[in-house]
Amino acid sequence: MSNYKNGEIWGFEREIDTRRKCEVILGVDGGATSTVCVCMPLLLLPSPLSNHDLSDETLPVLSRAISGCSNHNSVGEAAARDTLEQVIAESLLKSGSTRGDVQAICLGVSGVNQPKDQERILNWLRHIFPSFVKLYVYNDAVAALASGTMGKLHGCVLISGTGSISYGFTEDGHEVRAGGGGPVLGDWGSGYGIAAQALTAILRAHDGRGPETMLSTSILQTLGLSSPDEIIGWTYADSSWARIAALVPVVVSCAEAGDEIANKILVEAVEELAVCVKAVVQKLHLGGEVYAWDL
């Protein structure tokens, strides 16, 4: 195990009475906007889980910690790793536990798209935790599906947050994904995609290349800018995906107020998300007969 390179993030462990042994497990949900770590006591649960009530009342949570983005594609590997380590350490601190109490940790992190992504995080975890700790790393969509199926990976899940992705599994373990390529490759059903199109619509209207839209006044006011020309500088001043996606509520408000451009952006986003789900369902032959969808 190692200390945090930028400070004694694990220094609190010296103050914890290690004679008070409490075996715990950690679950991490990491996205492009926020990352959450939950610490729970190790419990022997009945099987199959689907026959039992596993509400929050029967699964005690010892602690919960929240931090920022842990998607390495958005903020870089170093920043993503720092966020994960921070949120894990904070959760253990709040629960009065140490890394020696951890029996298993499961991370569901956006941006984990290839085996090399998993292995990179696993290698880092191996340097932090004792060798007996069981380590699991998945895309956050896999964790989302498992949370809705009592741990059984079968079906299709759709995530639309800062980014978007649809993910599915058959009962025999075959998996397929659609979307999830990030903003450069066109996550148009995501929060980033919606907000990016809104910003583009403002510039088009300002240039005379597109119709006028209520988005111009509303977003400029939200950002504290005086002219659409300033949007370019604001956009590239910080590459964080979450910063762009945070404008989605403004787009929704404009659509609700009757703005046709804002409404069109949202309708097209929904259509993109539906296409992602349809692609996964058809490839995996989920749900029996596949019907034609009119989008």
PDB file of N, CA, C and O in Angstrom, residues 46-89:
ATOM      1  N   PRO A  46     -28.811 -13.726   1.388  1.00  0.00           N
ATOM      2  CA  PRO A  46     -29.428 -14.952   0.860  1.00  0.00           C
ATOM      3  C   PRO A  46     -29.356 -15.003  -0.651  1.00  0.00           C
ATOM      4  O   PRO A  46     -29.195 -13.987  -1.318  1.00  0.00           O
ATOM      5  N   SER A  47     -29.481 -16.183  -1.185  1.00  0.00           N
ATOM      6  CA  SER A  47     -29.482 -16.374  -2.641  1.00  0.00           C
ATOM      7  C   SER A  47     -30.658 -17.267  -3.009  1.00  0.00           C
ATOM      8  O   SER A  47     -30.945 -18.253  -2.339  1.00  0.00           O
ATOM      9  N   PRO A  48     -31.431 -16.956  -4.070  1.00  0.00           N
ATOM     10  CA  PRO A  48     -31.238 -15.793  -4.939  1.00  0.00           C
ATOM     11  C   PRO A  48     -31.720 -14.508  -4.284  1.00  0.00           C
ATOM     12  O   PRO A  48     -32.643 -14.517  -3.484  1.00  0.00           O
ATOM     13  N   LEU A  49     -31.075 -13.392  -4.652  1.00  0.00           N
ATOM     14  CA  LEU A  49     -31.421 -12.107  -4.050  1.00  0.00           C
ATOM     15  C   LEU A  49     -32.812 -11.657  -4.431  1.00  0.00           C
ATOM     16  O   LEU A  49     -33.461 -10.927  -3.693  1.00  0.00           O
ATOM     17  N   SER A  50     -33.291 -12.053  -5.619  1.00  0.00           N
ATOM     18  CA  SER A  50     -34.553 -11.545  -6.129  1.00  0.00           C
ATOM     19  C   SER A  50     -35.742 -11.947  -5.263  1.00  0.00           C
ATOM     20  O   SER A  50     -36.808 -11.367  -5.364  1.00  0.00           O
ATOM     21  N   ASN A  51     -35.555 -12.940  -4.383  1.00  0.00           N
ATOM     22  CA  ASN A  51     -36.656 -13.390  -3.537  1.00  0.00           C
ATOM     23  C   ASN A  51     -36.703 -12.658  -2.217  1.00  0.00           C
ATOM     24  O   ASN A  51     -37.513 -12.973  -1.352  1.00  0.00           O
ATOM     25  N   HIS A  52     -35.833 -11.684  -2.042  1.00  0.00           N
ATOM     26  CA  HIS A  52     -35.744 -11.009  -0.751  1.00  0.00           C
ATOM     27  C   HIS A  52     -35.786  -9.498  -0.931  1.00  0.00           C
ATOM     28  O   HIS A  52     -35.395  -8.967  -1.961  1.00  0.00           O
ATOM     29  N   ASP A  53     -36.275  -8.845   0.113  1.00  0.00           N
ATOM     30  CA  ASP A  53     -36.346  -7.387   0.110  1.00  0.00           C
ATOM     31  C   ASP A  53     -34.999  -6.824   0.535  1.00  0.00           C
ATOM     32  O   ASP A  53     -34.559  -7.054   1.664  1.00  0.00           O
ATOM     33  N   LEU A  54     -34.342  -6.110  -0.366  1.00  0.00           N
ATOM     34  CA  LEU A  54     -33.042  -5.525  -0.045  1.00  0.00           C
ATOM     35  C   LEU A  54     -33.145  -4.012  -0.087  1.00  0.00           C
ATOM     36  O   LEU A  54     -32.443  -3.336  -0.827  1.00  0.00           O
ATOM     37  N   SER A  55     -34.042  -3.472   0.688  1.00  0.00           N
ATOM     38  CA  SER A  55     -34.222  -2.017   0.741  1.00  0.00           C
ATOM     39  C   SER A  55     -33.105  -1.398   1.555  1.00  0.00           C
ATOM     40  O   SER A  55     -32.291  -2.079   2.176  1.00  0.00           O
ATOM     41  N   ASP A  56     -33.065  -0.068   1.572  1.00  0.00           N
ATOM     42  CA  ASP A  56     -32.031   0.641   2.325  1.00  0.00           C
ATOM     43  C   ASP A  56     -32.087   0.291   3.808  1.00  0.00           C
ATOM     44  O   ASP A  56     -31.084   0.327   4.505  1.00  0.00           O
ATOM     45  N   GLU A  57     -33.291  -0.075   4.309  1.00  0.00           N
ATOM     46  CA  GLU A  57     -33.424  -0.385   5.724  1.00  0.00           C
ATOM     47  C   GLU A  57     -32.715  -1.688   6.085  1.00  0.00           C
ATOM     48  O   GLU A  57     -32.284  -1.877   7.216  1.00  0.00           O
ATOM     49  N   THR A  58     -32.620  -2.632   5.161  1.00  0.00           N
ATOM     50  CA  THR A  58     -31.998  -3.917   5.456  1.00  0.00           C
ATOM     51  C   THR A  58     -30.533  -3.975   5.036  1.00  0.00           C
ATOM     52  O   THR A  58     -29.860  -4.953   5.326  1.00  0.00           O
ATOM     53  N   LEU A  59     -30.069  -2.961   4.318  1.00  0.00           N
ATOM     54  CA  LEU A  59     -28.664  -2.887   3.931  1.00  0.00           C
ATOM     55  C   LEU A  59     -28.063  -1.613   4.525  1.00  0.00           C
ATOM     56  O   LEU A  59     -28.126  -0.549   3.920  1.00  0.00           O
ATOM     57  N   PRO A  60     -27.504  -1.709   5.708  1.00  0.00           N
ATOM     58  CA  PRO A  60     -26.992  -0.505   6.376  1.00  0.00           C
ATOM     59  C   PRO A  60     -25.807   0.115   5.650  1.00  0.00           C
ATOM     60  O   PRO A  60     -24.894  -0.592   5.213  1.00  0.00           O
ATOM     61  N   VAL A  61     -25.835   1.420   5.506  1.00  0.00           N
ATOM     62  CA  VAL A  61     -24.734   2.167   4.903  1.00  0.00           C
ATOM     63  C   VAL A  61     -23.946   2.843   6.019  1.00  0.00           C
ATOM     64  O   VAL A  61     -24.503   3.631   6.786  1.00  0.00           O
ATOM     65  N   LEU A  62     -22.682   2.524   6.113  1.00  0.00           N
ATOM     66  CA  LEU A  62     -21.841   3.103   7.158  1.00  0.00           C
ATOM     67  C   LEU A  62     -21.435   4.532   6.830  1.00  0.00           C
ATOM     68  O   LEU A  62     -21.329   5.384   7.715  1.00  0.00           O
ATOM     69  N   SER A  63     -21.196   4.799   5.546  1.00  0.00           N
ATOM     70  CA  SER A  63     -20.776   6.141   5.147  1.00  0.00           C
ATOM     71  C   SER A  63     -20.955   6.326   3.652  1.00  0.00           C
ATOM     72  O   SER A  63     -21.049   5.360   2.902  1.00  0.00           O
ATOM     73  N   ARG A  64     -20.977   7.581   3.270  1.00  0.00           N
ATOM     74  CA  ARG A  64     -21.094   7.942   1.856  1.00  0.00           C
ATOM     75  C   ARG A  64     -20.235   9.182   1.613  1.00  0.00           C
ATOM     76  O   ARG A  64     -20.284  10.144   2.384  1.00  0.00           O
ATOM     77  N   ALA A  65     -19.463   9.172   0.540  1.00  0.00           N
ATOM     78  CA  ALA A  65     -18.623  10.318   0.185  1.00  0.00           C
ATOM     79  C   ALA A  65     -18.848  10.672  -1.278  1.00  0.00           C
ATOM     80  O   ALA A  65     -19.093   9.787  -2.104  1.00  0.00           O
ATOM     81  N   ILE A  66     -18.775  11.949  -1.575  1.00  0.00           N
ATOM     82  CA  ILE A  66     -19.018  12.435  -2.932  1.00  0.00           C
ATOM     83  C   ILE A  66     -17.868  13.329  -3.372  1.00  0.00           C
ATOM     84  O   ILE A  66     -17.386  14.172  -2.605  1.00  0.00           O
ATOM     85  N   SER A  67     -17.443  13.159  -4.607  1.00  0.00           N
ATOM     86  CA  SER A  67     -16.402  14.012  -5.181  1.00  0.00           C
ATOM     87  C   SER A  67     -16.762  14.320  -6.633  1.00  0.00           C
ATOM     88  O   SER A  67     -17.906  14.140  -7.043  1.00  0.00           O
ATOM     89  N   GLY A  68     -15.790  14.782  -7.402  1.00  0.00           N
ATOM     90  CA  GLY A  68     -16.052  15.247  -8.757  1.00  0.00           C
ATOM     91  C   GLY A  68     -15.910  14.171  -9.818  1.00  0.00           C
ATOM     92  O   GLY A  68     -16.138  12.989  -9.584  1.00  0.00           O
ATOM     93  N   CYS A  69     -15.500  14.576 -10.996  1.00  0.00           N
ATOM     94  CA  CYS A  69     -15.432  13.701 -12.168  1.00  0.00           C
ATOM     95  C   CYS A  69     -14.310  12.669 -12.035  1.00  0.00           C
ATOM     96  O   CYS A  69     -13.198  12.995 -11.627  1.00  0.00           O
ATOM     97  N   SER A  70     -14.628  11.416 -12.410  1.00  0.00           N
ATOM     98  CA  SER A  70     -13.604  10.366 -12.412  1.00  0.00           C
ATOM     99  C   SER A  70     -13.512   9.681 -13.772  1.00  0.00           C
ATOM    100  O   SER A  70     -12.964   8.582 -13.885  1.00  0.00           O
ATOM    101  N   ASN A  71     -14.061  10.317 -14.795  1.00  0.00           N
ATOM    102  CA  ASN A  71     -13.944   9.798 -16.161  1.00  0.00           C
ATOM    103  C   ASN A  71     -12.626  10.292 -16.747  1.00  0.00           C
ATOM    104  O   ASN A  71     -12.445  11.494 -16.968  1.00  0.00           O
ATOM    105  N   HIS A  72     -11.702   9.370 -16.989  1.00  0.00           N
ATOM    106  CA  HIS A  72     -10.369   9.774 -17.437  1.00  0.00           C
ATOM    107  C   HIS A  72     -10.388  10.435 -18.817  1.00  0.00           C
ATOM    108  O   HIS A  72      -9.498  11.217 -19.148  1.00  0.00           O
ATOM    109  N   ASN A  73     -11.409  10.123 -19.617  1.00  0.00           N
ATOM    110  CA  ASN A  73     -11.506  10.756 -20.931  1.00  0.00           C
ATOM    111  C   ASN A  73     -11.864  12.232 -20.833  1.00  0.00           C
ATOM    112  O   ASN A  73     -11.603  13.002 -21.753  1.00  0.00           O
ATOM    113  N   SER A  74     -12.473  12.614 -19.720  1.00  0.00           N
ATOM    114  CA  SER A  74     -12.884  14.009 -19.533  1.00  0.00           C
ATOM    115  C   SER A  74     -11.807  14.846 -18.853  1.00  0.00           C
ATOM    116  O   SER A  74     -11.508  15.958 -19.298  1.00  0.00           O
ATOM    117  N   VAL A  75     -11.225  14.323 -17.773  1.00  0.00           N
ATOM    118  CA  VAL A  75     -10.302  15.141 -16.972  1.00  0.00           C
ATOM    119  C   VAL A  75      -8.865  14.632 -16.986  1.00  0.00           C
ATOM    120  O   VAL A  75      -7.986  15.245 -16.383  1.00  0.00           O
ATOM    121  N   GLY A  76      -8.612  13.509 -17.662  1.00  0.00           N
ATOM    122  CA  GLY A  76      -7.264  12.959 -17.678  1.00  0.00           C
ATOM    123  C   GLY A  76      -7.094  11.888 -16.610  1.00  0.00           C
ATOM    124  O   GLY A  76      -7.818  11.856 -15.611  1.00  0.00           O
ATOM    125  N   GLU A  77      -6.111  11.010 -16.819  1.00  0.00           N
ATOM    126  CA  GLU A  77      -5.915   9.871 -15.922  1.00  0.00           C
ATOM    127  C   GLU A  77      -5.536  10.296 -14.513  1.00  0.00           C
ATOM    128  O   GLU A  77      -6.040   9.737 -13.530  1.00  0.00           O
ATOM    129  N   ALA A  78      -4.644  11.266 -14.385  1.00  0.00           N
ATOM    130  CA  ALA A  78      -4.174  11.660 -13.058  1.00  0.00           C
ATOM    131  C   ALA A  78      -5.306  12.247 -12.218  1.00  0.00           C
ATOM    132  O   ALA A  78      -5.479  11.879 -11.046  1.00  0.00           O
ATOM    133  N   ALA A  79      -6.080  13.157 -12.815  1.00  0.00           N
ATOM    134  CA  ALA A  79      -7.179  13.777 -12.079  1.00  0.00           C
ATOM    135  C   ALA A  79      -8.251  12.756 -11.728  1.00  0.00           C
ATOM    136  O   ALA A  79      -8.827  12.789 -10.632  1.00  0.00           O
ATOM    137  N   ALA A  80      -8.540  11.834 -12.652  1.00  0.00           N
ATOM    138  CA  ALA A  80      -9.543  10.804 -12.388  1.00  0.00           C
ATOM    139  C   ALA A  80      -9.101   9.902 -11.243  1.00  0.00           C
ATOM    140  O   ALA A  80      -9.887   9.562 -10.354  1.00  0.00           O
ATOM    141  N   ARG A  81      -7.834   9.533 -11.249  1.00  0.00           N
ATOM    142  CA  ARG A  81      -7.294   8.681 -10.186  1.00  0.00           C
ATOM    143  C   ARG A  81      -7.336   9.403  -8.840  1.00  0.00           C
ATOM    144  O   ARG A  81      -7.685   8.820  -7.808  1.00  0.00           O
ATOM    145  N   ASP A  82      -6.978  10.680  -8.831  1.00  0.00           N
ATOM    146  CA  ASP A  82      -7.010  11.455  -7.593  1.00  0.00           C
ATOM    147  C   ASP A  82      -8.420  11.535  -7.027  1.00  0.00           C
ATOM    148  O   ASP A  82      -8.629  11.435  -5.809  1.00  0.00           O
ATOM    149  N   THR A  83      -9.409  11.713  -7.910  1.00  0.00           N
ATOM    150  CA  THR A  83     -10.799  11.783  -7.461  1.00  0.00           C
ATOM    151  C   THR A  83     -11.232  10.468  -6.831  1.00  0.00           C
ATOM    152  O   THR A  83     -11.863  10.447  -5.765  1.00  0.00           O
ATOM    153  N   LEU A  84     -10.908   9.365  -7.481  1.00  0.00           N
ATOM    154  CA  LEU A  84     -11.284   8.060  -6.949  1.00  0.00           C
ATOM    155  C   LEU A  84     -10.624   7.795  -5.600  1.00  0.00           C
ATOM    156  O   LEU A  84     -11.268   7.324  -4.658  1.00  0.00           O
ATOM    157  N   GLU A  85      -9.346   8.122  -5.495  1.00  0.00           N
ATOM    158  CA  GLU A  85      -8.650   7.883  -4.230  1.00  0.00           C
ATOM    159  C   GLU A  85      -9.227   8.765  -3.129  1.00  0.00           C
ATOM    160  O   GLU A  85      -9.403   8.330  -1.984  1.00  0.00           O
ATOM    161  N   GLN A  86      -9.543  10.005  -3.464  1.00  0.00           N
ATOM    162  CA  GLN A  86     -10.104  10.929  -2.482  1.00  0.00           C
ATOM    163  C   GLN A  86     -11.434  10.432  -1.944  1.00  0.00           C
ATOM    164  O   GLN A  86     -11.683  10.436  -0.737  1.00  0.00           O
ATOM    165  N   VAL A  87     -12.317  10.002  -2.848  1.00  0.00           N
ATOM    166  CA  VAL A  87     -13.656   9.611  -2.427  1.00  0.00           C
ATOM    167  C   VAL A  87     -13.618   8.295  -1.651  1.00  0.00           C
ATOM    168  O   VAL A  87     -14.393   8.104  -0.702  1.00  0.00           O
ATOM    169  N   ILE A  88     -12.721   7.397  -2.010  1.00  0.00           N
ATOM    170  CA  ILE A  88     -12.575   6.141  -1.281  1.00  0.00           C
ATOM    171  C   ILE A  88     -12.047   6.405   0.125  1.00  0.00           C
ATOM    172  O   ILE A  88     -12.564   5.872   1.119  1.00  0.00           O
ATOM    173  N   ALA A  89     -11.006   7.226   0.225  1.00  0.00           N
ATOM    174  CA  ALA A  89     -10.411   7.533   1.526  1.00  0.00           C
ATOM    175  C   ALA A  89     -11.414   8.244   2.430  1.00  0.00           C
ATOM    176  O   ALA A  89     -11.513   7.949   3.630  1.00  0.00           O
TER     177      ALA A  89
END
